[in-house]
Amino acid sequence: MPQGAGKELAATVGHGDVIKSKPSLQRNQNNNSLQLTGSNQKGGARVLPAFGVSSWTVVEWLQLVERELLLFALFWFIVGMVDEMALDAIWLGLRLTNRGSTPCLPPQAGGVPLSGAVAVFIPAWHEDAVIGATIGHMLSVWPQRDYRLYVGCYRNDAATIAAAMLAVGADARVRLVIHDRPGPTTKADCLNRLYQALCDDEARKGQPFATVLLQDAEDMVHPLALSVVDQGLAPSGGAADFVQLPVRPEISPADHVAAGHWVAGHYADEFAESHAKAMVVRDWLGAALPAAGVGCGFSRAMLERVGATRAAMGESGPFAADCLTEDYELGLLISQLGGRSRFLRLRDADGELIATRSYFPDEISASVRQKTRWVHGIALQGWERMGWVGRPVEVWMALRDRRGPLTALVLAAAYALLVIEGLLLFAHMVGAHPRPLASPGLLLLMRVSLWGLVWRAAMRFAFTTREYGLLEGVRAVLRIPVANVITIMAGRRAMMAYIRGLRGERVVWDKTAHHLHPAHRASPHAVQGSRLSPGRPRREFAA
């Protein structure tokens, strides 16, 4: 029984026997039992078992659970802090040596012709609200003629087909591909159908494509994105097999939903830091780069090689149809096949990031569904399908990628601990006097963990402020609990979904609904391609 247990015993013992003075526990040397003693106690001392737990009070149980949760959470917090600090140290080293800055391209950068034909894949299911804006914007800001949009729709999605056809008009740079299966299947399955259409066109015309670029139906692309991807894959630009451009989530308009800044905003915080620091470090280390599914270009030769590898495994096409994050897996597979990957973080002459922009979910339920898919595909399916291979740096990055379920568990323990602390504080206020946990070692761990939390919040503030401004930087710190709650909920749902998958449940496209497109609210300059969002021009950036 915990020390000082008598201090937390209830004020009433037995059948109406009221203790009017502070009770205490004393051991009876004759029968090795504990006796409850106190002044003005009717009926004498109360005898409790010495080693049983039936006599423990609620406060004592809460103290026990508090200590175990605290040790568990502190251990993993510090492990995570060491991981993040190692990444931060490398990034800071790159910055100090001028190897982690973001170069600005000259104004004439967009006038370079494409080195080869480019195929742009856009899978779409129930995207009638945004697909027209995506197609129209791409055709307007990418004036080159040597590319083709392959828009994949389903035969049972008439609204998306009609919206796409309306946006295409008579432009020969777009091919609408209707899937022969009813939707939704999976995003990878739709991409494989587009890949088959690409192969058919190459065989019919005898003109192979040089590059395949992936975009989503809700994306607003940068005017220079097509040229940057083309140059990154071209022999003259480094001959990479896969290049990834940054993703820049747009903050939901204030008049759309009240929670927009808090739910959708946390994506901006996460991507601002991840695509300005983590991906930069991965690229410098030469580790495998995960594809984001948008703004990612692949050489035609490498995609064909991946397709042949998949075919040998009994799959049809280069995209894993039974994987929820086929883009992530594709990026890692290219590295395992010996391909070269690059993360291209650049800005245009006006200081705008050359990135893919889109609105992310602005409601908790939609955000949880999306992040469930990410955790399920990256952490759980990635572990099962990709294993743990490669150099130590690859294993390190795989651990970072797949920590989602553990992060959710640790955060859940931490928030449960906050509830318990509140109950113990209440018990102290009403006189139960809970015994504090004050061992020097535990206090040291708590101080280290608190320092790590402050450092993480400062980094989140800095990266978000640099990309979105001071106000969003402050909100980024305030949004940390929102992101944590979404992570906990998504981690639980992902585990449940993975278990159902092990039992044979079919994987389907649990896609995110999109209702707004950045081009709808962009300034006139955005459509013309000179500027993509309101804000001050910036020419030199740390990230």
XYZ file of C-alpha atoms in Angstrom:
543
model
C 0.000 0.000 0.000
C 1.393 3.451 -0.869
C 2.959 5.516 1.876
C 0.648 8.072 3.471
C -2.402 6.084 2.432
C -4.194 7.016 5.657
C -4.163 10.654 4.613
C -6.313 9.863 1.587
C -8.873 7.573 3.283
C -12.462 8.741 3.203
C -13.724 10.712 6.130
C -16.415 8.122 6.815
C -15.503 4.548 7.832
C -17.842 1.674 8.512
C -21.453 2.121 9.467
C -21.626 5.806 10.243
C -18.428 5.826 12.305
C -17.122 9.319 11.695
C -13.462 10.197 12.082
C -13.204 13.674 13.555
C -9.409 13.954 13.579
C -6.702 13.118 11.057
C -6.510 9.320 10.724
C -3.221 7.418 10.587
C -2.118 3.912 9.701
C -0.111 1.850 12.165
C 1.175 -1.705 11.755
C 0.138 -4.327 14.314
C 3.258 -6.371 15.048
C 1.207 -9.361 16.254
C -0.787 -10.100 13.099
C 1.047 -7.974 10.501
C -2.059 -5.961 9.700
C -2.647 -2.228 9.294
C -4.814 -0.426 11.816
C -6.606 2.852 11.158
C -6.446 5.002 14.262
C -7.709 8.444 15.140
C -9.192 10.403 17.998
C -12.942 10.447 18.682
C -13.318 7.186 16.746
C -16.271 5.077 17.689
C -15.784 1.357 17.926
C -11.959 1.412 18.116
C -9.418 0.909 15.380
C -10.362 -0.430 11.941
C -8.187 -3.272 10.651
C -7.303 -3.449 6.932
C -5.387 -6.140 5.007
C -1.654 -5.516 4.883
C -0.919 -6.481 1.293
C -4.263 -6.430 -0.494
C -5.390 -3.614 -2.763
C -9.043 -3.734 -1.809
C -8.364 -1.075 0.825
C -6.786 1.406 -1.625
C -8.654 4.652 -2.028
C -9.553 6.218 -5.348
C -6.840 8.823 -4.804
C -4.209 6.120 -4.308
C -5.249 4.414 -7.529
C -5.098 7.712 -9.355
C -1.597 8.315 -7.997
C -0.482 4.913 -9.240
C -1.931 5.463 -12.702
C -0.504 8.984 -12.718
C 3.016 7.736 -12.063
C 2.873 5.006 -14.728
C 1.432 7.295 -17.382
C 3.938 9.992 -16.504
C 6.911 7.653 -16.884
C 5.546 6.263 -20.167
C 4.818 9.673 -21.659
C 8.062 11.265 -20.490
C 10.179 8.449 -21.909
C 8.664 8.718 -25.382
C 8.546 12.522 -25.275
C 12.277 12.605 -24.682
C 12.934 9.985 -27.373
C 10.924 12.101 -29.802
C 12.727 15.231 -28.665
C 16.122 13.653 -29.350
C 14.898 12.640 -32.804
C 13.667 16.140 -33.616
C 16.734 17.814 -32.147
C 18.979 15.670 -34.339
C 17.024 16.786 -37.401
C 17.075 20.402 -36.223
C 20.838 20.271 -35.690
C 21.426 19.028 -39.236
C 19.109 21.667 -40.680
C 20.755 24.447 -38.677
C 24.132 23.212 -39.902
C 22.902 23.424 -43.473
C 21.609 26.927 -42.887
C 24.849 28.124 -41.320
C 26.814 26.775 -44.289
C 24.316 28.249 -46.799
C 23.282 24.802 -48.057
C 19.708 24.880 -46.786
C 18.499 28.166 -48.254
C 15.742 28.469 -50.823
C 17.066 29.931 -54.109
C 15.015 32.421 -56.107
C 14.713 31.897 -59.851
C 15.224 34.772 -62.291
C 12.185 36.325 -64.014
C 12.997 34.623 -67.324
C 13.055 31.131 -65.789
C 9.640 30.239 -67.195
C 10.632 30.780 -70.807
C 12.693 27.594 -71.137
C 11.064 25.000 -73.459
C 10.300 21.550 -72.064
C 12.996 18.943 -72.671
C 10.384 16.332 -73.528
C 6.672 15.594 -73.509
C 5.024 15.594 -70.086
C 1.943 13.630 -69.034
C 0.019 15.045 -66.068
C -2.161 12.506 -64.196
C -5.223 13.840 -62.328
C -7.433 11.144 -60.740
C -10.917 12.388 -59.830
C -13.880 10.965 -57.945
C -16.746 13.274 -56.940
C -14.656 16.361 -57.698
C -17.204 18.310 -59.749
C -16.831 21.337 -57.434
C -13.110 21.827 -58.154
C -12.004 19.839 -61.218
C -13.022 22.574 -63.638
C -10.975 25.210 -61.810
C -7.968 22.886 -61.660
C -8.013 22.123 -65.376
C -8.720 25.709 -66.392
C -5.974 27.107 -64.191
C -3.390 24.597 -65.437
C -4.155 25.332 -69.060
C -3.910 29.088 -68.432
C -0.642 29.226 -66.445
C 1.168 26.456 -68.366
C 1.249 27.816 -71.935
C 3.556 25.079 -73.235
C 2.043 22.805 -75.872
C 4.205 19.751 -75.188
C 2.210 18.334 -72.282
C -1.064 16.502 -71.851
C -3.494 16.293 -68.966
C -4.899 12.816 -68.323
C -8.013 13.284 -66.200
C -9.366 10.035 -64.766
C -13.095 9.846 -64.007
C -15.541 7.036 -63.244
C -18.503 6.024 -65.343
C -20.849 6.426 -62.361
C -19.700 9.987 -61.625
C -21.530 12.016 -64.254
C -21.148 15.325 -62.393
C -17.335 15.196 -62.431
C -17.290 14.113 -66.078
C -19.542 17.021 -67.054
C -17.487 19.563 -65.070
C -14.249 18.313 -66.632
C -15.649 18.392 -70.158
C -16.893 21.930 -69.651
C -13.450 23.087 -68.525
C -11.610 21.310 -71.341
C -13.564 22.818 -74.194
C -11.683 22.207 -77.421
C -8.180 22.175 -75.899
C -6.293 19.212 -77.344
C -3.917 19.123 -74.368
C -6.501 17.289 -72.261
C -7.612 13.678 -72.497
C -10.571 12.556 -70.402
C -10.228 8.888 -69.399
C -13.363 7.113 -68.169
C -12.604 4.168 -65.908
C -14.270 0.923 -66.985
C -15.040 0.063 -63.354
C -17.579 1.897 -61.171
C -16.096 4.104 -58.505
C -14.731 4.465 -56.064
C -11.955 1.935 -56.351
C -8.675 3.356 -55.035
C -6.671 6.351 -56.134
C -3.867 4.004 -57.224
C -6.270 1.992 -59.338
C -7.427 5.168 -61.080
C -3.797 6.170 -61.651
C -3.074 2.760 -63.177
C -5.971 3.306 -65.579
C -4.422 6.635 -66.599
C -1.060 4.932 -67.026
C -2.649 2.387 -69.350
C -4.164 5.211 -71.410
C -0.705 6.793 -71.592
C 0.818 3.540 -72.842
C -1.949 3.208 -75.448
C -1.289 6.733 -76.719
C 2.454 6.098 -76.942
C 1.916 2.877 -78.861
C -0.577 4.490 -81.249
C 1.465 7.622 -81.972
C 4.951 6.203 -81.568
C 5.952 9.204 -79.457
C 6.979 8.364 -75.872
C 6.562 10.796 -73.023
C 9.606 11.850 -71.015
C 7.925 12.717 -67.709
C 4.837 11.805 -65.699
C 3.620 14.419 -63.209
C 1.035 13.687 -60.504
C -1.502 16.262 -59.347
C -4.798 16.097 -57.482
C -8.162 17.352 -58.658
C -8.170 20.240 -56.141
C -4.661 21.565 -56.833
C -3.605 25.026 -57.934
C -0.207 24.724 -59.580
C 2.538 27.321 -59.816
C 3.252 28.708 -63.319
C 6.883 27.545 -63.063
C 6.149 24.103 -61.595
C 6.035 22.295 -64.932
C 9.366 23.746 -66.051
C 11.036 23.074 -62.695
C 9.973 19.414 -62.683
C 11.029 19.013 -66.315
C 14.464 20.519 -65.663
C 14.937 18.443 -62.512
C 14.393 15.229 -64.464
C 16.269 16.285 -67.604
C 19.874 15.085 -68.090
C 21.048 18.689 -68.154
C 19.393 19.383 -64.794
C 20.724 16.451 -62.826
C 18.936 13.482 -64.418
C 16.893 12.578 -61.357
C 14.344 9.777 -61.578
C 11.897 11.427 -59.194
C 11.486 15.021 -58.064
C 9.152 16.438 -55.446
C 8.000 20.047 -55.143
C 6.766 21.467 -51.823
C 3.117 21.439 -50.810
C 1.696 24.700 -49.479
C -1.737 24.328 -47.817
C -3.938 27.369 -48.098
C -5.665 28.668 -44.979
C -9.431 28.269 -45.273
C -11.239 31.563 -45.876
C -12.587 33.122 -42.692
C -16.098 33.254 -44.125
C -16.167 29.554 -45.006
C -16.260 27.791 -41.628
C -15.521 29.042 -38.143
C -13.017 26.219 -37.519
C -11.069 26.832 -40.720
C -8.114 28.537 -39.095
C -7.842 25.848 -36.438
C -8.380 22.613 -38.350
C -7.184 23.431 -41.853
C -4.558 25.739 -40.412
C -2.715 22.924 -38.672
C -1.909 21.429 -42.100
C -0.199 24.698 -42.985
C 1.839 24.487 -39.793
C 2.911 20.911 -40.417
C 3.772 21.295 -44.089
C 5.534 24.623 -43.523
C 7.965 22.858 -41.186
C 8.129 19.484 -42.911
C 8.719 20.814 -46.430
C 11.126 23.512 -45.289
C 13.187 21.386 -42.902
C 12.564 17.623 -42.812
C 12.452 17.115 -46.581
C 15.464 19.394 -47.062
C 17.452 17.305 -44.583
C 16.335 14.036 -46.179
C 17.382 15.294 -49.573
C 20.804 16.360 -48.266
C 21.316 13.024 -46.472
C 20.491 11.138 -49.662
C 17.687 9.240 -47.948
C 14.657 7.974 -49.834
C 12.084 10.709 -50.444
C 8.394 9.924 -50.065
C 6.209 11.232 -52.878
C 3.425 13.537 -51.716
C 1.078 12.547 -54.550
C 1.007 16.121 -55.874
C 3.783 18.138 -57.445
C 5.834 14.984 -57.930
C 7.375 14.094 -61.276
C 8.805 10.774 -62.446
C 10.944 9.939 -65.409
C 9.071 7.795 -67.908
C 11.845 5.188 -67.879
C 11.741 4.802 -64.091
C 7.955 4.559 -64.019
C 8.138 1.814 -66.630
C 10.714 0.018 -64.519
C 8.477 0.262 -61.468
C 5.589 -1.066 -63.549
C 7.686 -4.076 -64.580
C 8.601 -4.706 -60.941
C 4.953 -4.552 -59.935
C 3.977 -6.857 -62.800
C 6.455 -9.459 -61.541
C 4.616 -9.271 -58.208
C 1.265 -9.890 -59.903
C 0.099 -6.269 -59.866
C -1.144 -4.208 -62.785
C 0.601 -0.879 -63.243
C 3.259 1.071 -61.339
C 0.860 2.207 -58.588
C -0.002 -0.212 -55.767
C -3.775 -0.537 -56.118
C -4.288 -2.046 -52.658
C -2.238 0.624 -50.867
C -3.836 3.733 -49.386
C -0.676 5.820 -49.831
C 0.588 4.618 -53.180
C 2.491 7.881 -53.689
C 4.521 7.469 -50.501
C 5.355 3.877 -51.388
C 6.293 4.778 -54.959
C 8.882 7.296 -53.783
C 10.532 4.755 -51.493
C 10.423 2.008 -54.123
C 12.275 4.194 -56.610
C 15.072 4.589 -54.088
C 15.179 0.834 -53.458
C 15.496 0.288 -57.209
C 18.555 2.536 -57.270
C 16.821 5.628 -58.626
C 17.841 9.166 -57.743
C 15.373 11.434 -55.946
C 15.445 15.189 -55.400
C 13.435 17.659 -53.368
C 13.299 20.966 -55.240
C 12.491 23.907 -52.998
C 12.618 27.129 -55.013
C 10.958 30.533 -55.177
C 10.039 32.658 -58.144
C 11.284 36.173 -58.815
C 8.519 37.609 -56.604
C 9.542 35.428 -53.646
C 6.577 33.060 -53.905
C 7.228 29.409 -53.161
C 7.036 27.181 -56.242
C 4.631 24.706 -54.718
C 1.292 22.999 -55.101
C -1.482 24.832 -53.293
C -4.853 23.565 -52.175
C -7.375 23.792 -49.380
C -7.220 21.051 -46.792
C -10.096 19.776 -44.627
C -11.519 22.442 -42.361
C -13.676 20.154 -40.213
C -12.386 17.721 -37.602
C -14.301 14.721 -38.967
C -12.903 15.198 -42.483
C -9.400 15.814 -41.145
C -9.519 12.664 -39.036
C -10.612 10.611 -42.061
C -7.780 11.987 -44.172
C -5.123 11.454 -41.527
C -6.493 8.001 -40.821
C -5.712 7.133 -44.426
C -2.216 8.560 -44.093
C -1.411 6.693 -40.872
C -2.952 3.489 -42.189
C -1.044 3.644 -45.454
C 2.311 5.058 -44.327
C 2.773 3.574 -40.870
C 0.896 0.271 -40.993
C 0.806 -0.750 -44.650
C 4.263 0.770 -45.166
C 5.693 -1.392 -42.391
C 4.008 -4.478 -43.813
C 4.751 -3.855 -47.488
C 8.134 -2.104 -47.439
C 9.775 -3.541 -44.326
C 12.942 -2.109 -42.810
C 15.730 -2.092 -45.344
C 18.600 0.103 -46.417
C 21.234 2.171 -44.691
C 20.854 3.376 -41.079
C 19.637 6.754 -42.325
C 16.859 4.988 -44.262
C 15.782 3.121 -41.126
C 15.827 6.403 -39.186
C 13.560 8.084 -41.728
C 11.280 5.045 -41.861
C 10.920 5.227 -38.083
C 9.988 8.894 -38.380
C 7.454 8.158 -41.108
C 5.829 5.277 -39.221
C 5.624 6.746 -35.755
C 1.988 7.798 -36.207
C 0.321 5.065 -34.110
C 2.897 5.405 -31.313
C 2.548 9.187 -31.368
C -1.217 8.845 -31.011
C -0.791 6.462 -28.061
C 1.711 8.713 -26.266
C -0.435 11.804 -26.803
C -3.492 9.942 -25.508
C -1.531 8.976 -22.394
C -0.417 12.580 -21.922
C -3.937 13.980 -22.150
C -5.254 11.257 -19.843
C -2.526 12.342 -17.431
C -3.816 15.913 -17.559
C -7.283 14.684 -16.563
C -5.839 12.681 -13.679
C -3.810 15.664 -12.515
C -6.998 17.692 -12.443
C -8.730 15.060 -10.317
C -5.799 14.882 -7.915
C -5.762 18.659 -7.650
C -9.442 18.569 -6.772
C -8.751 15.867 -4.184
C -6.104 18.090 -2.653
C -8.486 21.029 -2.535
C -11.122 19.030 -0.633
C -8.588 17.755 1.890
C -7.581 14.336 0.577
C -3.972 15.572 0.337
C -2.573 13.494 -2.551
C 1.091 12.674 -2.191
C 3.124 14.565 -4.839
C 5.592 12.776 -7.109
C 8.734 14.693 -6.345
C 11.681 12.376 -6.980
C 14.675 14.302 -8.370
C 14.988 12.037 -11.401
C 11.354 12.462 -12.358
C 11.534 16.215 -11.941
C 14.575 16.295 -14.217
C 12.735 14.342 -16.921
C 9.788 16.702 -16.637
C 12.019 19.759 -17.012
C 13.747 18.271 -20.054
C 10.393 17.386 -21.609
C 9.042 20.867 -20.956
C 12.124 22.433 -22.535
C 11.641 20.191 -25.578
C 8.004 21.257 -25.866
C 8.985 24.930 -25.778
C 11.624 24.319 -28.459
C 9.155 22.498 -30.705
C 6.601 25.293 -30.303
C 9.269 27.874 -31.162
C 10.251 25.989 -34.326
C 6.607 25.638 -35.358
C 6.103 29.367 -34.803
C 9.216 30.269 -36.796
C 8.455 28.167 -39.882
C 4.774 29.098 -40.020
C 5.547 32.788 -39.513
C 8.090 32.768 -42.324
C 5.625 31.312 -44.829
C 2.255 32.673 -43.654
C 2.996 35.712 -41.503
C 3.132 36.587 -37.816
C -0.562 36.074 -37.070
C -0.545 32.523 -38.396
C 2.708 31.903 -36.542
C 0.996 32.719 -33.249
C -1.980 30.606 -34.235
C 0.364 27.735 -35.075
C 1.350 27.460 -31.411
C -2.285 27.654 -30.317
C -3.213 24.994 -32.893
C -0.854 22.380 -31.425
C -3.571 20.856 -29.157
C -5.948 20.689 -32.152
C -3.348 18.791 -34.158
C -2.742 16.473 -31.208
C -6.412 15.593 -30.806
C -6.739 14.873 -34.529
C -3.623 12.687 -34.343
C -5.068 10.672 -31.455
C -8.389 10.114 -33.217
C -6.757 9.249 -36.540
C -4.331 6.823 -34.909
C -7.152 4.883 -33.289
C -9.208 4.756 -36.489
C -6.178 3.682 -38.514
C -5.503 0.754 -36.192
C -9.120 -0.341 -36.427
C -9.097 -0.030 -40.224
C -5.852 -1.986 -40.484
C -7.283 -4.789 -38.341
C -10.351 -4.918 -40.570
C -8.026 -5.115 -43.571
C -6.230 -8.086 -42.035
C -9.621 -9.760 -41.785
C -10.149 -9.351 -45.520
C -12.061 -6.064 -45.822
C -11.544 -4.453 -49.237
C -9.570 -1.214 -49.387
C -11.575 1.631 -50.971
C -10.876 5.273 -51.782
C -11.969 7.091 -48.616
C -11.256 10.408 -50.258
C -11.533 13.908 -48.891
C -14.407 16.046 -50.169
C -13.356 19.354 -51.746
C -15.625 22.355 -52.164
C -13.216 25.265 -52.644
C -10.356 25.884 -55.033
C -7.599 28.469 -54.415
C -8.116 29.886 -57.915
C -11.674 30.833 -56.935
C -10.360 33.326 -54.377
C -6.984 34.254 -55.838
C -6.259 37.732 -57.061
C -6.347 38.423 -60.825
C -2.554 38.215 -60.799
C -2.797 34.657 -59.506
C -4.578 33.456 -62.617
C -2.068 35.259 -64.803
C 0.706 33.582 -62.872
C 2.686 36.519 -61.528
C 1.577 36.059 -57.903
C -0.308 33.228 -56.280
C -1.508 34.677 -53.028
C -1.776 37.998 -51.249
C 1.287 39.006 -49.295
C 4.459 40.972 -49.389
C 7.184 40.013 -51.890
C 10.049 38.192 -50.260
C 13.290 37.329 -51.975
C 15.503 35.669 -49.413
C 14.253 32.988 -47.088
C 15.726 30.686 -44.521
C 13.356 27.934 -45.531
